[in-house]
PDB file of C-alpha atoms and ligand atoms in Angstrom:
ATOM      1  CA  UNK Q  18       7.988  -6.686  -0.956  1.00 66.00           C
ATOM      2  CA  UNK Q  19       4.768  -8.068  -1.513  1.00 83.00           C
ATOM      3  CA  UNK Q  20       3.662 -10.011  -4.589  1.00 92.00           C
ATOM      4  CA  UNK Q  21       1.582  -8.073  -7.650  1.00 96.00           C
ATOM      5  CA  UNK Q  22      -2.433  -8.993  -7.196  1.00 97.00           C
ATOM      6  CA  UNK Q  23      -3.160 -11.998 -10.098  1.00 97.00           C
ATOM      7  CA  UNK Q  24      -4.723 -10.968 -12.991  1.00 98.00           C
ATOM      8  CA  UNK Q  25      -4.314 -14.146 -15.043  1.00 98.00           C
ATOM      9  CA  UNK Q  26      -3.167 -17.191 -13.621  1.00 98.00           C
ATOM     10  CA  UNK Q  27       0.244 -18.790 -14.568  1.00 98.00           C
ATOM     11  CA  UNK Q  28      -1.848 -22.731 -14.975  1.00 98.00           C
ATOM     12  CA  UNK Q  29      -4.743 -20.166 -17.032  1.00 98.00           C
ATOM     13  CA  UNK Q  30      -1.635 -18.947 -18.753  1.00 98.00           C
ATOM     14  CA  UNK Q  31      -0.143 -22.299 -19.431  1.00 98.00           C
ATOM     15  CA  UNK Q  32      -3.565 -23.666 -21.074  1.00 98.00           C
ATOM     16  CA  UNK Q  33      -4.277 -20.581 -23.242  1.00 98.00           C
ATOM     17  CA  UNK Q  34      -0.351 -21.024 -24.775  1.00 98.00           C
ATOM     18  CA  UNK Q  35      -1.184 -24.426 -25.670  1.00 98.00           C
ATOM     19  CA  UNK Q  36      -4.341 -23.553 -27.006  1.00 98.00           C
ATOM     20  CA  UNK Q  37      -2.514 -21.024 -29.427  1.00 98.00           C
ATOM     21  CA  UNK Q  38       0.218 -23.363 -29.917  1.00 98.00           C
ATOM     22  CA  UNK Q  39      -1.831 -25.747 -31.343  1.00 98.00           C
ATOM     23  CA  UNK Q  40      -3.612 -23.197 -33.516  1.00 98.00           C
ATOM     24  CA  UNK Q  41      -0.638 -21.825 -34.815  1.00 98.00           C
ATOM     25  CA  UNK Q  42       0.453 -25.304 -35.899  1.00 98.00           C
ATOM     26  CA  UNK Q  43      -2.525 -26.568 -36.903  1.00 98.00           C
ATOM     27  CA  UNK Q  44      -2.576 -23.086 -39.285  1.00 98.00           C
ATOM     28  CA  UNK Q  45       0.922 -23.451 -40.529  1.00 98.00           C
ATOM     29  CA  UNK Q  46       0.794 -27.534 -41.183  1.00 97.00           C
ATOM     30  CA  UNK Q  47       2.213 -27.400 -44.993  1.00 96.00           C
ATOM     31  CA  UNK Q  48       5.042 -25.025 -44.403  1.00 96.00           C
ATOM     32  CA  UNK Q  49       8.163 -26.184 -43.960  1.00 93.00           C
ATOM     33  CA  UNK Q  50       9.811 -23.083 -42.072  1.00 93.00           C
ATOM     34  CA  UNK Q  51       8.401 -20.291 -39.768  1.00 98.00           C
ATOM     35  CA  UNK Q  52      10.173 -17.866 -38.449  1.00 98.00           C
ATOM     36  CA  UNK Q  53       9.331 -16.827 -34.659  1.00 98.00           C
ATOM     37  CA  UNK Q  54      10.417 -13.176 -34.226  1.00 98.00           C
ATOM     38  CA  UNK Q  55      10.329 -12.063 -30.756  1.00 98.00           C
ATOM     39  CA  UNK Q  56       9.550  -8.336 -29.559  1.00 98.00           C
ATOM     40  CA  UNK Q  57      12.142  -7.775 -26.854  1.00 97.00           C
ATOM     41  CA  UNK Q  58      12.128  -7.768 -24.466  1.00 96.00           C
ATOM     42  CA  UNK Q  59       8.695  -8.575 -22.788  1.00 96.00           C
ATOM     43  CA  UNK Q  60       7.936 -11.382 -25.251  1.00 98.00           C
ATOM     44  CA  UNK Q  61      10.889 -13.418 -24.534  1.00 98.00           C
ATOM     45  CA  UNK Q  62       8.928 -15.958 -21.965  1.00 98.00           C
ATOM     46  CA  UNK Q  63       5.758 -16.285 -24.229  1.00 98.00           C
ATOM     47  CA  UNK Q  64       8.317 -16.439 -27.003  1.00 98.00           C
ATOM     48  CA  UNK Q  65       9.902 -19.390 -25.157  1.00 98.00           C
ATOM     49  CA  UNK Q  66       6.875 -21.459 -23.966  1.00 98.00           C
ATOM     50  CA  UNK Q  67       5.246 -21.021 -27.370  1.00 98.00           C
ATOM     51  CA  UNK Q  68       8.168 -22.222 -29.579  1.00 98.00           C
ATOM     52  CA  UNK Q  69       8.198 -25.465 -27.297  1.00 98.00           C
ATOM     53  CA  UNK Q  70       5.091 -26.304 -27.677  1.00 98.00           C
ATOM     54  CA  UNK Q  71       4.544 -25.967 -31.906  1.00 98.00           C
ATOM     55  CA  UNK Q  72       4.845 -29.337 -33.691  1.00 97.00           C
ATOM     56  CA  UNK Q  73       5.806 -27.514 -36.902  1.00 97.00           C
ATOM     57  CA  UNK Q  74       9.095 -26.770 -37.518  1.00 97.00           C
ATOM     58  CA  UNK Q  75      10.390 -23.335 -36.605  1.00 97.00           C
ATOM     59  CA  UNK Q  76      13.138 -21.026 -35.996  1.00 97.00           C
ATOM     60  CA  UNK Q  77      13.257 -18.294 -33.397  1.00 98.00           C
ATOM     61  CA  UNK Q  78      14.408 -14.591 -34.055  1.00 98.00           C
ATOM     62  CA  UNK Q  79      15.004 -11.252 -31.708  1.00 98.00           C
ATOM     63  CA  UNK Q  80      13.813  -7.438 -32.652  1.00 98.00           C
ATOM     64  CA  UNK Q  81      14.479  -4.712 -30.323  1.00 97.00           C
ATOM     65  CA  UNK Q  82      12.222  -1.339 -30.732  1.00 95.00           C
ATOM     66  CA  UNK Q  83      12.088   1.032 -28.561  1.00 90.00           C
ATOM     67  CA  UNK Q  84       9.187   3.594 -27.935  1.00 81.00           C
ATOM     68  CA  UNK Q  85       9.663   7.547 -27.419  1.00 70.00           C
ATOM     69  CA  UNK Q  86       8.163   8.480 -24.530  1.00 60.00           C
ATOM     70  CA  UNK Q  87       8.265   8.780 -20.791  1.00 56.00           C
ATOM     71  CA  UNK Q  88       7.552   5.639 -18.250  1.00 56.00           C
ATOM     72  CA  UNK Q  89       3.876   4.426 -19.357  1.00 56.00           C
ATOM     73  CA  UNK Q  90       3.005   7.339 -21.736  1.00 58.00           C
ATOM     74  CA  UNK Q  91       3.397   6.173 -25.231  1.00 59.00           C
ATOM     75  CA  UNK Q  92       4.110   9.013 -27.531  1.00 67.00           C
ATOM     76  CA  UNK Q  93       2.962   6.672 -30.899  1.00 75.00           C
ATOM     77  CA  UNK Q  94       6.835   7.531 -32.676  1.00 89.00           C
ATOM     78  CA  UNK Q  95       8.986   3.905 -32.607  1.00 93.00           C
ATOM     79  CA  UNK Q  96      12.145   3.217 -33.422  1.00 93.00           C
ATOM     80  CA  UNK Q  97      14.542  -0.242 -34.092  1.00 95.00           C
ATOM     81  CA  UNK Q  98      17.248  -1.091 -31.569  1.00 95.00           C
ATOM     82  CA  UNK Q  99      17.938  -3.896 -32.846  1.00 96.00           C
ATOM     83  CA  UNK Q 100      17.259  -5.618 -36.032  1.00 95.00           C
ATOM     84  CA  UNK Q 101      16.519  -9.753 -37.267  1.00 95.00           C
ATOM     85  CA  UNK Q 102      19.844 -11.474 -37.259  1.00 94.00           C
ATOM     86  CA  UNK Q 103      18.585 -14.061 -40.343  1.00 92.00           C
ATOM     87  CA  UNK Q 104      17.172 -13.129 -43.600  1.00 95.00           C
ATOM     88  CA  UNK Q 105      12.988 -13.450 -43.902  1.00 97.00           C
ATOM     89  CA  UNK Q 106      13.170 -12.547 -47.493  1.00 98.00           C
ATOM     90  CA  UNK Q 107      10.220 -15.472 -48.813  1.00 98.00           C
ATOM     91  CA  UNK Q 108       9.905 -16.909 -45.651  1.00 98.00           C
ATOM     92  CA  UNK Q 109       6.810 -16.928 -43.073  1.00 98.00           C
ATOM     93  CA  UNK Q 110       7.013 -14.605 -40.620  1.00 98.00           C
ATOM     94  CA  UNK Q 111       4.999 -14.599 -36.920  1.00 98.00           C
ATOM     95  CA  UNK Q 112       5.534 -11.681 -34.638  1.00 98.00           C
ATOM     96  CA  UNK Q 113       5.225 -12.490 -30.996  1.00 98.00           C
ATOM     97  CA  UNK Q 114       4.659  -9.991 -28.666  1.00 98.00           C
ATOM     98  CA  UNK Q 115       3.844  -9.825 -24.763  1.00 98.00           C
ATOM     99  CA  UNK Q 116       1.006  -7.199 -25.478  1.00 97.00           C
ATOM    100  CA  UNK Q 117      -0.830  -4.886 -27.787  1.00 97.00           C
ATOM    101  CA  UNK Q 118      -1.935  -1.581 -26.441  1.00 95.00           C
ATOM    102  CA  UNK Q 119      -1.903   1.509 -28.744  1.00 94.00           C
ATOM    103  CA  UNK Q 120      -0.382  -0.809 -31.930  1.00 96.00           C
ATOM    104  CA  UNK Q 121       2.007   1.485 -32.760  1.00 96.00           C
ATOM    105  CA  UNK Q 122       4.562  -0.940 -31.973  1.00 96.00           C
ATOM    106  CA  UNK Q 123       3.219  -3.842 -33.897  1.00 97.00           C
ATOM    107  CA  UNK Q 124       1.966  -1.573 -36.712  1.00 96.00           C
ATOM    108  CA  UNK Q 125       5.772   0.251 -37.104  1.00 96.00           C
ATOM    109  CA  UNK Q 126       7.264  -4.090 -37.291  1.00 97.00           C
ATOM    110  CA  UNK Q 127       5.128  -5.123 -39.772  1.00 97.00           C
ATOM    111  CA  UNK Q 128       5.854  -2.083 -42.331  1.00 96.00           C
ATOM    112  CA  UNK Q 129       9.170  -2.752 -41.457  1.00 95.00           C
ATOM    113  CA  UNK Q 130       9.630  -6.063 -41.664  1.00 97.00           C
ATOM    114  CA  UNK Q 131       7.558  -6.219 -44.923  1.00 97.00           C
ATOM    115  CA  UNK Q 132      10.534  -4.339 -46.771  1.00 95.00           C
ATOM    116  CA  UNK Q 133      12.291  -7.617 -46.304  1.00 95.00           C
ATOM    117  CA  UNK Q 134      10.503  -9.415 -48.642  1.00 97.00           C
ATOM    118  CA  UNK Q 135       8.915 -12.186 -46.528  1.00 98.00           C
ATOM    119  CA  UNK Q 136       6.345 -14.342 -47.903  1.00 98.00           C
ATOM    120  CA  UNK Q 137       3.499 -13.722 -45.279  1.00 98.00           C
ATOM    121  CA  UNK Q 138       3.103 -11.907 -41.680  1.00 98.00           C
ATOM    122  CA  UNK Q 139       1.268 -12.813 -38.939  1.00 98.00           C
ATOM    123  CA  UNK Q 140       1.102 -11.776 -35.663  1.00 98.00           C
ATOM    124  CA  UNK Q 141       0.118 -12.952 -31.952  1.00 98.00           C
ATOM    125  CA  UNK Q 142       0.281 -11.198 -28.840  1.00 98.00           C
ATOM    126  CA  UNK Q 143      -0.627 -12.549 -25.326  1.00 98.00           C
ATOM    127  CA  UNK Q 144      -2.203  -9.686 -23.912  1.00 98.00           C
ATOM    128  CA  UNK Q 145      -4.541  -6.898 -26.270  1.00 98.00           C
ATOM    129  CA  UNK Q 146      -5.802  -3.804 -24.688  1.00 97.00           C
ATOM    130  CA  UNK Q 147      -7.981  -3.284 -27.857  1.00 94.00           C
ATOM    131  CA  UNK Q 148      -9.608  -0.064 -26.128  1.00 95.00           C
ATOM    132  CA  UNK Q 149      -6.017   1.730 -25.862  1.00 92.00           C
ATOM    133  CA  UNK Q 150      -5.736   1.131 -29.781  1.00 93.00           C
ATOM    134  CA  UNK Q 151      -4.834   4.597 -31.630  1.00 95.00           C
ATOM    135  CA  UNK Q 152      -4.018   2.355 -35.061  1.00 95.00           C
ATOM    136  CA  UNK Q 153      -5.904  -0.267 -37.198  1.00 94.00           C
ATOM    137  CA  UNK Q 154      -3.362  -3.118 -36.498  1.00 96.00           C
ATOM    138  CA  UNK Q 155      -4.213  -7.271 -37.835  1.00 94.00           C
ATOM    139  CA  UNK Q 156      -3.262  -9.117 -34.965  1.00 98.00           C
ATOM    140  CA  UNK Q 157      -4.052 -13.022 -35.970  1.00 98.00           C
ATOM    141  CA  UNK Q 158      -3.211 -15.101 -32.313  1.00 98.00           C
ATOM    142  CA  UNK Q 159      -4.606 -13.064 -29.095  1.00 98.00           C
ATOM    143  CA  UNK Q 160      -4.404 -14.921 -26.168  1.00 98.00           C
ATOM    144  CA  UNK Q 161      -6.245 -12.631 -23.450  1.00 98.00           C
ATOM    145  CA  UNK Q 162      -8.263  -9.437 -24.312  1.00 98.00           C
ATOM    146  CA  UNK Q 163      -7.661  -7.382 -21.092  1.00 98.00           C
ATOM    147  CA  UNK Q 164      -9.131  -4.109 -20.180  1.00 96.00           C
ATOM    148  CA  UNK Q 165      -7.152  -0.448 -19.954  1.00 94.00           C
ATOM    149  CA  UNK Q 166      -4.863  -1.899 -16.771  1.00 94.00           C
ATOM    150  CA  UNK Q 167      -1.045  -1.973 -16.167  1.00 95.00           C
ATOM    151  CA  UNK Q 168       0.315  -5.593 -15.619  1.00 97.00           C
ATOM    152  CA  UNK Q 169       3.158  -6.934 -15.429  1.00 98.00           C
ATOM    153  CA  UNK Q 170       4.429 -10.733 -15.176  1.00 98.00           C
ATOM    154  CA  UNK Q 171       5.479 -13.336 -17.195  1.00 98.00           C
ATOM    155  CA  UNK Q 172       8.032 -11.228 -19.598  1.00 98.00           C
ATOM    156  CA  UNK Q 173       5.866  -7.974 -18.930  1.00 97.00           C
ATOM    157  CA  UNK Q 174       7.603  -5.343 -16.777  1.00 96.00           C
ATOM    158  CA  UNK Q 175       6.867  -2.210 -14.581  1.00 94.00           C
ATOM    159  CA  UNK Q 176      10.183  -0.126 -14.626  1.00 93.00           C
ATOM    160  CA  UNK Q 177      11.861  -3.594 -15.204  1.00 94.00           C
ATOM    161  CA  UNK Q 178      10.227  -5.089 -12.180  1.00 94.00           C
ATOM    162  CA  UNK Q 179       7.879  -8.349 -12.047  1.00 96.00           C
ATOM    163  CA  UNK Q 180       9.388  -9.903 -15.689  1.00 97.00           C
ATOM    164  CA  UNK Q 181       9.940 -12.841 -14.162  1.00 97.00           C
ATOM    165  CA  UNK Q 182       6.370 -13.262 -12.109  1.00 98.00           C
ATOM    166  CA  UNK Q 183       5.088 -16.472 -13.409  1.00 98.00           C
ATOM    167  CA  UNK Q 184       1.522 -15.080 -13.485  1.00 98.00           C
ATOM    168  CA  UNK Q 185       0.006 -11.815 -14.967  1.00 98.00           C
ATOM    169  CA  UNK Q 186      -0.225  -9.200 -12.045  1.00 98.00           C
ATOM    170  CA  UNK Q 187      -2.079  -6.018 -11.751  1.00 96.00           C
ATOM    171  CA  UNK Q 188       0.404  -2.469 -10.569  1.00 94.00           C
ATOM    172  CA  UNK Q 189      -0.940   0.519 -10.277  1.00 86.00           C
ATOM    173  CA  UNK Q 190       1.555   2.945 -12.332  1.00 74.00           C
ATOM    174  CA  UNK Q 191       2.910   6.116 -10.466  1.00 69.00           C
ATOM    175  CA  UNK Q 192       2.856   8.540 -13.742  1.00 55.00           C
ATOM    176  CA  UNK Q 193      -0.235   7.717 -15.173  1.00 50.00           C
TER     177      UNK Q 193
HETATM  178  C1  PRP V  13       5.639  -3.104 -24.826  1.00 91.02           C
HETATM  179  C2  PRP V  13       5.257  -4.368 -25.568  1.00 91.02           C
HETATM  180  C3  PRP V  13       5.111  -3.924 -26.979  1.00 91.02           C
HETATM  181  C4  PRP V  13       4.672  -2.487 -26.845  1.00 91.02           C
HETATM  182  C5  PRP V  13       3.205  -2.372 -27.104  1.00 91.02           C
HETATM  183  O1  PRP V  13       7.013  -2.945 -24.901  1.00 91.02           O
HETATM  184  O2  PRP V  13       6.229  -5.377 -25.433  1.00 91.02           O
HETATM  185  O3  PRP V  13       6.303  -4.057 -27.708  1.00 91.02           O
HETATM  186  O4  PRP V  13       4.965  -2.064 -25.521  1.00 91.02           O
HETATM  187  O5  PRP V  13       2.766  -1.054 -27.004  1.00 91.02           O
HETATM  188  P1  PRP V  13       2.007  -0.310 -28.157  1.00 91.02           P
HETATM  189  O6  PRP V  13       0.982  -1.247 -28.736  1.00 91.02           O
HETATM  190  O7  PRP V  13       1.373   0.867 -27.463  1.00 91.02           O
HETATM  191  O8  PRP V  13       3.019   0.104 -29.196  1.00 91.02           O
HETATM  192  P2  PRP V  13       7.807  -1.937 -23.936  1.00 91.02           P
HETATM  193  O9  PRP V  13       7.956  -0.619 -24.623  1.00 91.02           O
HETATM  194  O10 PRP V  13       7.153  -1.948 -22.598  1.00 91.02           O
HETATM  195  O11 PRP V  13       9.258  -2.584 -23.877  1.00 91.02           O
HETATM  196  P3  PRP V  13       9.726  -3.991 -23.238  1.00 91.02           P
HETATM  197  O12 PRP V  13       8.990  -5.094 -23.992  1.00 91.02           O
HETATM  198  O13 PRP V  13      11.188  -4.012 -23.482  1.00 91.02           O
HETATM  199  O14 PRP V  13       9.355  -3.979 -21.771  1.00 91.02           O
END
C-alpha cells in the first residue's frame, strides 16, 4: 500500500511541539498543577510528545466525544463517550486536540467542561482548518494553520487508517 503524500514533516512536527511545549510552560510557570485533557482519540500522540516535553508539572487526562454524522461530514451535534476520570473543579485545564476544523467539537468541551468548576481553560490543537470554522471557538496553542484538506498521521485518522504515520499526510476522502 503506498505511503500518504507529506504534508508536514515528522522532524517539522517534532520542532513545532517543542516550540509549543516551551510556550505552554513558559505560560503556566507559577502554577503548581495543569491538567492535560486529551481529545480521543486523534490527540493521543501530540498528547504524548507534548506532556514529555513541559517542564511544569502536569497531569494527563482522556475525553471521548463523538460527532453525529457520516465518514467526513460533520453534522455540528456532539456528544460525550467518555468523560474526565479526575476532578478539575479549581484546577487549570488545557485541552489538546489533533485538529480544529468546524469547532464544534472544541466549542461543545469547553461548555462542558466549564460546569466542572475549573479555574481556567485553555486550549491547543496541532492542526486548525480556520476556513472550515462554523463557530467562534478561543483556541490559545495552534501549532500548524492548514488549509480545507483531509490528513491524516501522527494520531489523525482516515477510517482509522494512517494514526500511526509519523508525519502529517495528505488522503483524498471518498465521500466528500
Ligand atoms: C476530530 C478531531 C476533533 C474533531 C474536530 O475527531 O480529533 O476532535 O474531529 O472537528 P470539529 O472541529 O469539526 O468538531 P474525530 O471525530 O475524527 O475522532 P477521532 O479523534 O477519534 O479520530
Amino acid at each position: 500500500m503506498s505511503q500518504p503524500p507529506v504534508l508536514i514533516s515528522e522532524a517539522d512536527i517534532q520542532k513545532r511541539v517543542a516550540e509549543l511545549a516551551e510556550e505552554i510552560s513558559r505560560d503556566y510557570q507559577d502554577k503548581d498543577d495543569v491538567v492535560l485533557i486529551g481529545v480521543l482519540k486523534g490527540s493521543f500522540i501530540f498528547l504524548a510528545d507534548l506532556s514529555r516535553r513541559l517542564t511544569i508539572p502536569r497531569t494527563i487526562e482522556f475525553i471521548a466525544v463523538s460527532s453525529y454524522g457520516n465518514g467526513s461530514v460533520q453534522s455540528g451535534a456532539v456528544r460525550l463517550v467518555m468523560d474526565v476520570r479526575g476532578n478539575i473543579e479549581g484546577r487549570h485545564v488545557l485541552i489538546v486536540e489533533d485538529i480544529v476544523d468546524t469547532g464544534h467539537t472544541l466549542s461543545y468541551l469547553i461548555g462542558m467542561l466549564r460546569s466542572h468548576g475549573p479555574a481556567s481553560i485553555r486550549t491547543c490543537t496541532l492542526l486548525h482548518k480556520a476556513e472550515r470554522a462554523e463557530v467562534d471557538v478561543k483556541i490559545d496553542y495552534v501549532g500548524f494553520g492548514i488549509g480545507d484538506e483531509w490528513v491524516v498521521g501522527y494520531g489523525l485518522d482516515y477510517a482509522e487508517q494512517n494514526r500511526t504515520l509519523p508525519y502529517i499526510g495528505n488522503v483524498e476522502p471518498t465521500d466528500r
